[in-house]
mmCIF file of C-alpha atoms in Angstrom:
data_model
loop_
_atom_site.group_PDB
_atom_site.id
_atom_site.type_symbol
_atom_site.label_atom_id
_atom_site.label_comp_id
_atom_site.label_asym_id
_atom_site.label_seq_id
_atom_site.Cartn_x
_atom_site.Cartn_y
_atom_site.Cartn_z
ATOM 1 C CA UNK A 273 3.421 18.555 38.514
ATOM 2 C CA UNK A 274 5.269 20.475 35.842
ATOM 3 C CA UNK A 275 7.672 17.561 35.452
ATOM 4 C CA UNK A 276 4.754 15.153 35.027
ATOM 5 C CA UNK A 277 3.154 17.442 32.476
ATOM 6 C CA UNK A 278 6.442 17.618 30.562
ATOM 7 C CA UNK A 279 6.581 13.812 30.481
ATOM 8 C CA UNK A 280 3.029 13.649 29.106
ATOM 9 C CA UNK A 281 3.929 16.132 26.378
ATOM 10 C CA UNK A 282 7.022 14.098 25.529
ATOM 11 C CA UNK A 283 5.018 10.858 25.352
ATOM 12 C CA UNK A 284 2.450 12.426 23.023
ATOM 13 C CA UNK A 285 5.191 13.555 20.640
ATOM 14 C CA UNK A 286 7.042 10.249 21.024
ATOM 15 C CA UNK A 287 4.014 8.253 19.871
ATOM 16 C CA UNK A 288 4.055 9.983 16.488
ATOM 17 C CA UNK A 289 7.824 9.586 16.178
ATOM 18 C CA UNK A 290 7.541 5.838 16.805
ATOM 19 C CA UNK A 291 4.763 5.531 14.225
ATOM 20 C CA UNK A 292 6.929 7.303 11.684
ATOM 21 C CA UNK A 293 9.997 5.183 12.481
ATOM 22 C CA UNK A 294 8.280 1.789 12.249
ATOM 23 C CA UNK A 295 8.401 1.746 8.441
ATOM 24 C CA UNK A 296 11.965 3.050 7.926
ATOM 25 C CA UNK A 297 13.339 0.702 10.613
ATOM 26 C CA UNK A 298 11.783 -2.209 8.713
ATOM 27 C CA UNK A 299 13.220 -0.962 5.422
ATOM 28 C CA UNK A 300 16.671 -0.728 7.014
ATOM 29 C CA UNK A 301 16.183 -4.303 8.271
ATOM 30 C CA UNK A 302 16.701 -3.180 11.851
ATOM 31 C CA UNK A 303 13.290 -4.656 12.629
ATOM 32 C CA UNK A 304 11.480 -7.662 11.238
ATOM 33 C CA UNK A 305 8.015 -7.106 9.809
ATOM 34 C CA UNK A 306 6.528 -8.560 12.978
ATOM 35 C CA UNK A 307 8.735 -6.293 15.081
ATOM 36 C CA UNK A 308 7.715 -3.239 13.066
ATOM 37 C CA UNK A 309 4.024 -4.047 13.488
ATOM 38 C CA UNK A 310 4.562 -4.585 17.231
ATOM 39 C CA UNK A 311 6.197 -1.163 17.464
ATOM 40 C CA UNK A 312 3.278 0.263 15.506
ATOM 41 C CA UNK A 313 0.751 -1.323 17.845
ATOM 42 C CA UNK A 314 2.437 -0.098 21.039
ATOM 43 C CA UNK A 315 2.852 3.366 19.550
ATOM 44 C CA UNK A 316 -0.924 3.464 19.047
ATOM 45 C CA UNK A 317 -1.490 2.415 22.666
ATOM 46 C CA UNK A 318 0.917 5.145 23.749
ATOM 47 C CA UNK A 319 -0.882 7.688 21.554
ATOM 48 C CA UNK A 320 -4.259 6.851 23.091
ATOM 49 C CA UNK A 321 -2.976 7.111 26.659
ATOM 50 C CA UNK A 322 -0.839 10.194 26.122
ATOM 51 C CA UNK A 323 -3.553 11.935 24.126
ATOM 52 C CA UNK A 324 -6.214 11.438 26.793
ATOM 53 C CA UNK A 325 -3.907 12.445 29.645
ATOM 54 C CA UNK A 326 -2.701 15.526 27.794
ATOM 55 C CA UNK A 327 -6.299 16.614 27.184
ATOM 56 C CA UNK A 328 -7.063 16.188 30.895
ATOM 57 C CA UNK A 329 -3.900 18.092 31.862
ATOM 58 C CA UNK A 330 -4.764 20.886 29.431
ATOM 59 C CA UNK A 331 -8.144 21.490 31.048
ATOM 60 C CA UNK A 332 -7.122 20.823 34.653
ATOM 61 C CA UNK A 333 -3.730 22.526 34.764
ATOM 62 C CA UNK A 334 -4.610 25.250 32.217
ATOM 63 C CA UNK A 335 -1.012 25.853 31.171
ATOM 64 C CA UNK A 336 -0.072 29.135 29.549
ATOM 65 C CA UNK A 337 2.385 30.315 26.945
ATOM 66 C CA UNK A 338 4.796 27.844 25.383
ATOM 67 C CA UNK A 339 3.671 24.974 27.628
ATOM 68 C CA UNK A 340 0.091 25.382 26.441
ATOM 69 C CA UNK A 341 1.283 25.304 22.837
ATOM 70 C CA UNK A 342 3.322 22.175 23.483
ATOM 71 C CA UNK A 343 0.316 20.520 25.101
ATOM 72 C CA UNK A 344 -1.819 21.177 22.056
ATOM 73 C CA UNK A 345 1.015 19.969 19.805
ATOM 74 C CA UNK A 346 1.316 16.753 21.825
ATOM 75 C CA UNK A 347 -2.442 16.170 21.552
ATOM 76 C CA UNK A 348 -2.335 16.685 17.771
ATOM 77 C CA UNK A 349 0.680 14.376 17.470
ATOM 78 C CA UNK A 350 -1.069 11.678 19.507
ATOM 79 C CA UNK A 351 -4.212 12.015 17.391
ATOM 80 C CA UNK A 352 -2.236 11.620 14.163
ATOM 81 C CA UNK A 353 -0.328 8.653 15.632
ATOM 82 C CA UNK A 354 -3.657 6.981 16.379
ATOM 83 C CA UNK A 355 -5.508 8.049 13.237
ATOM 84 C CA UNK A 356 -3.028 6.837 10.600
ATOM 85 C CA UNK A 357 -2.906 3.171 11.724
ATOM 86 C CA UNK A 358 -6.628 3.264 12.538
ATOM 87 C CA UNK A 359 -7.559 4.238 8.982
ATOM 88 C CA UNK A 360 -5.312 1.445 7.686
ATOM 89 C CA UNK A 361 -7.068 -0.997 10.004
ATOM 90 C CA UNK A 362 -10.478 0.211 8.844
ATOM 91 C CA UNK A 363 -9.440 -0.277 5.226
ATOM 92 C CA UNK A 364 -8.018 -3.726 5.978
ATOM 93 C CA UNK A 365 -11.291 -4.880 7.529
ATOM 94 C CA UNK A 366 -13.332 -3.537 4.601
ATOM 95 C CA UNK A 367 -11.480 -5.432 1.855
ATOM 96 C CA UNK A 368 -10.857 -9.150 1.337
ATOM 97 C CA UNK A 369 -7.572 -10.622 2.665
ATOM 98 C CA UNK A 370 -6.026 -11.106 -0.783
ATOM 99 C CA UNK A 371 -2.866 -9.763 -2.412
ATOM 100 C CA UNK A 372 -3.077 -10.756 -6.099
ATOM 101 C CA UNK A 373 -5.320 -8.589 -8.289
ATOM 102 C CA UNK A 374 -5.793 -8.971 -12.045
ATOM 103 C CA UNK A 375 -8.141 -7.571 -14.684
ATOM 104 C CA UNK A 376 -8.208 -11.096 -16.141
ATOM 105 C CA UNK A 377 -8.762 -13.693 -13.425
ATOM 106 C CA UNK A 378 -9.317 -16.562 -15.873
ATOM 107 C CA UNK A 379 -6.023 -16.181 -17.720
ATOM 108 C CA UNK A 380 -4.045 -13.641 -15.672
ATOM 109 C CA UNK A 381 -0.855 -12.116 -17.134
ATOM 110 C CA UNK A 382 2.227 -14.060 -16.042
ATOM 111 C CA UNK A 383 5.408 -12.708 -14.529
ATOM 112 C CA UNK A 384 8.478 -13.623 -16.565
ATOM 113 C CA UNK A 385 11.437 -11.343 -15.866
ATOM 114 C CA UNK A 386 10.181 -10.631 -12.341
ATOM 115 C CA UNK A 387 9.767 -14.299 -11.424
ATOM 116 C CA UNK A 388 13.412 -14.710 -10.277
ATOM 117 C CA UNK A 389 13.130 -11.565 -8.150
ATOM 118 C CA UNK A 390 10.275 -13.186 -6.221
ATOM 119 C CA UNK A 391 12.144 -16.439 -5.608
ATOM 120 C CA UNK A 392 12.454 -15.796 -1.863
ATOM 121 C CA UNK A 393 9.218 -13.858 -1.456
ATOM 122 C CA UNK A 394 6.626 -15.312 0.956
ATOM 123 C CA UNK A 395 3.938 -14.928 -1.722
ATOM 124 C CA UNK A 396 4.693 -17.200 -4.720
ATOM 125 C CA UNK A 397 4.759 -15.871 -8.277
ATOM 126 C CA UNK A 398 1.885 -18.110 -9.421
ATOM 127 C CA UNK A 399 -1.656 -16.734 -9.506
ATOM 128 C CA UNK A 400 -3.451 -17.183 -6.197
ATOM 129 C CA UNK A 401 -6.363 -19.179 -7.661
ATOM 130 C CA UNK A 402 -10.146 -19.351 -7.953
ATOM 131 C CA UNK A 403 -10.921 -18.348 -4.362
ATOM 132 C CA UNK A 404 -8.921 -15.149 -4.786
ATOM 133 C CA UNK A 405 -10.655 -14.482 -8.121
ATOM 134 C CA UNK A 406 -14.052 -14.921 -6.455
ATOM 135 C CA UNK A 407 -13.210 -12.523 -3.624
ATOM 136 C CA UNK A 408 -11.807 -9.998 -6.076
ATOM 137 C CA UNK A 409 -14.945 -9.991 -8.216
ATOM 138 C CA UNK A 410 -17.094 -9.418 -5.133
ATOM 139 C CA UNK A 411 -14.927 -6.605 -3.760
ATOM 140 C CA UNK A 412 -13.684 -4.972 -6.973
ATOM 141 C CA UNK A 413 -16.206 -5.697 -9.763
ATOM 142 C CA UNK A 414 -14.982 -2.642 -11.702
ATOM 143 C CA UNK A 415 -11.515 -4.087 -12.288
ATOM 144 C CA UNK A 416 -11.834 -5.615 -15.739
ATOM 145 C CA UNK A 417 -9.931 -5.797 -19.019
ATOM 146 C CA UNK A 418 -9.247 -2.417 -20.624
ATOM 147 C CA UNK A 419 -10.538 -2.272 -24.201
ATOM 148 C CA UNK A 420 -9.154 0.255 -26.693
ATOM 149 C CA UNK A 421 -9.565 1.111 -30.362
ATOM 150 C CA UNK A 422 -5.859 1.976 -30.578
ATOM 151 C CA UNK A 423 -3.326 -0.381 -32.139
ATOM 152 C CA UNK A 424 -1.308 -2.649 -29.799
ATOM 153 C CA UNK A 425 1.825 -0.605 -30.519
ATOM 154 C CA UNK A 426 0.116 2.679 -29.642
ATOM 155 C CA UNK A 427 -1.464 1.325 -26.465
ATOM 156 C CA UNK A 428 1.818 -0.309 -25.449
ATOM 157 C CA UNK A 429 3.715 2.983 -25.684
ATOM 158 C CA UNK A 430 0.971 4.794 -23.816
ATOM 159 C CA UNK A 431 0.915 2.150 -21.068
ATOM 160 C CA UNK A 432 4.691 2.341 -20.719
ATOM 161 C CA UNK A 433 4.528 6.111 -20.330
ATOM 162 C CA UNK A 434 1.843 5.857 -17.644
ATOM 163 C CA UNK A 435 3.819 3.181 -15.764
ATOM 164 C CA UNK A 436 6.886 5.430 -15.716
ATOM 165 C CA UNK A 437 4.826 8.444 -14.642
ATOM 166 C CA UNK A 438 3.480 6.449 -11.709
ATOM 167 C CA UNK A 439 7.027 6.006 -10.454
ATOM 168 C CA UNK A 440 7.272 2.266 -10.991
ATOM 169 C CA UNK A 441 10.653 0.653 -11.540
ATOM 170 C CA UNK A 442 10.507 -0.833 -15.032
ATOM 171 C CA UNK A 443 12.050 -4.303 -14.835
ATOM 172 C CA UNK A 444 11.459 -5.538 -18.381
ATOM 173 C CA UNK A 445 9.662 -4.585 -21.575
ATOM 174 C CA UNK A 446 8.911 -6.498 -24.756
ATOM 175 C CA UNK A 447 8.025 -4.512 -27.877
ATOM 176 C CA UNK A 448 7.162 -7.719 -29.726
ATOM 177 C CA UNK A 449 4.976 -9.296 -27.050
ATOM 178 C CA UNK A 450 3.676 -5.926 -25.808
ATOM 179 C CA UNK A 451 4.450 -6.876 -22.206
ATOM 180 C CA UNK A 452 5.623 -4.606 -19.406
ATOM 181 C CA UNK A 453 6.897 -5.778 -16.025
ATOM 182 C CA UNK A 454 7.527 -3.353 -13.189
ATOM 183 C CA UNK A 455 7.837 -3.058 -9.432
ATOM 184 C CA UNK A 456 6.036 -0.511 -7.280
ATOM 185 C CA UNK A 457 7.486 0.273 -3.857
ATOM 186 C CA UNK A 458 5.337 1.723 -1.078
ATOM 187 C CA UNK A 459 6.677 4.801 0.679
ATOM 188 C CA UNK A 460 6.283 4.045 4.381
ATOM 189 C CA UNK A 461 7.318 0.402 4.743
ATOM 190 C CA UNK A 462 8.951 -0.040 1.351
ATOM 191 C CA UNK A 463 6.772 -3.036 0.458
ATOM 192 C CA UNK A 464 7.406 -4.216 -3.095
ATOM 193 C CA UNK A 465 4.417 -5.070 -5.294
ATOM 194 C CA UNK A 466 5.037 -6.432 -8.776
ATOM 195 C CA UNK A 467 3.054 -5.423 -11.844
ATOM 196 C CA UNK A 468 2.751 -7.079 -15.246
ATOM 197 C CA UNK A 469 0.882 -5.577 -18.200
ATOM 198 C CA UNK A 470 -0.188 -7.624 -21.212
ATOM 199 C CA UNK A 471 -1.489 -6.090 -24.440
ATOM 200 C CA UNK A 472 -2.973 -8.129 -27.268
ATOM 201 C CA UNK A 473 -5.149 -7.627 -30.315
ATOM 202 C CA UNK A 474 -8.579 -9.229 -30.568
ATOM 203 C CA UNK A 475 -10.608 -8.674 -33.720
ATOM 204 C CA UNK A 476 -10.709 -4.912 -34.258
ATOM 205 C CA UNK A 477 -9.904 -4.038 -30.653
ATOM 206 C CA UNK A 478 -6.872 -4.052 -28.393
ATOM 207 C CA UNK A 479 -7.116 -5.579 -24.926
ATOM 208 C CA UNK A 480 -4.934 -4.547 -22.007
ATOM 209 C CA UNK A 481 -4.747 -6.638 -18.865
ATOM 210 C CA UNK A 482 -2.813 -5.680 -15.777
ATOM 211 C CA UNK A 483 -1.961 -7.682 -12.684
ATOM 212 C CA UNK A 484 -0.500 -6.390 -9.417
ATOM 213 C CA UNK A 485 0.744 -8.743 -6.701
ATOM 214 C CA UNK A 486 2.358 -8.141 -3.315
ATOM 215 C CA UNK A 487 5.534 -9.989 -2.368
ATOM 216 C CA UNK A 488 4.669 -10.131 1.347
ATOM 217 C CA UNK A 489 1.476 -10.113 3.385
ATOM 218 C CA UNK A 490 -1.749 -12.078 3.214
ATOM 219 C CA UNK A 491 -3.746 -8.893 2.679
ATOM 220 C CA UNK A 492 -2.646 -5.933 0.569
ATOM 221 C CA UNK A 493 -5.144 -3.639 2.354
ATOM 222 C CA UNK A 494 -6.618 -2.816 -1.055
ATOM 223 C CA UNK A 495 -3.362 -1.362 -2.401
ATOM 224 C CA UNK A 496 -3.117 -3.501 -5.554
ATOM 225 C CA UNK A 497 -6.677 -2.704 -6.598
ATOM 226 C CA UNK A 498 -6.040 0.980 -5.923
ATOM 227 C CA UNK A 499 -2.889 0.831 -8.045
ATOM 228 C CA UNK A 500 -4.680 -0.810 -10.987
ATOM 229 C CA UNK A 501 -7.536 1.684 -10.809
ATOM 230 C CA UNK A 502 -5.083 4.567 -10.794
ATOM 231 C CA UNK A 503 -3.189 3.143 -13.781
ATOM 232 C CA UNK A 504 -6.340 2.585 -15.834
ATOM 233 C CA UNK A 505 -7.631 6.024 -14.920
ATOM 234 C CA UNK A 506 -4.434 7.677 -16.132
ATOM 235 C CA UNK A 507 -4.396 5.469 -19.223
#
């Protein structure tokens, strides 16, 4: 029975390890995206089974000392392995399946320097279209053009500073056109989302529009909207 209990503890810990490895293995190109998601899914199944069985073993066997501590650790690991993907799934089902977000959906900022970098990306560089704009407005009505009383030059420098502070890789800047292009890379899977910022004067005000678009995936799980909100908040 002790051997069986040891296996259950190992499986609980293994589920969390597999969850953690799914992203890095994809980044290293040892797994395809589909393969990484399959590993993620089976790790969740393993977490559910190992977590339940470890809870039963903890109350039935009533282990003591180090084995009791390992049992609790395995249960915690299994819970985390289940909870992290579950929260992502919950988020994914609560947002529209889109991956191109812009403060200006009528005339969205265009990618220039980044366009060649997206040549082989599953999601094309062009704006996704009216249906995406409609879904965005319904889900993220707060994402609109940023209006400032500062001069275009001042706002441009401020926007560039914020972009750098957010850890984005600055791909191109234009002092004359007041345009910034950058790439944001997610930590876990290393997904690359491209950002373009356009600043222009209108009457006595300065308008800033920002667009964030994922290179892969039908849904961005709300990440692009979150990124734009964070940028505008810091701005």
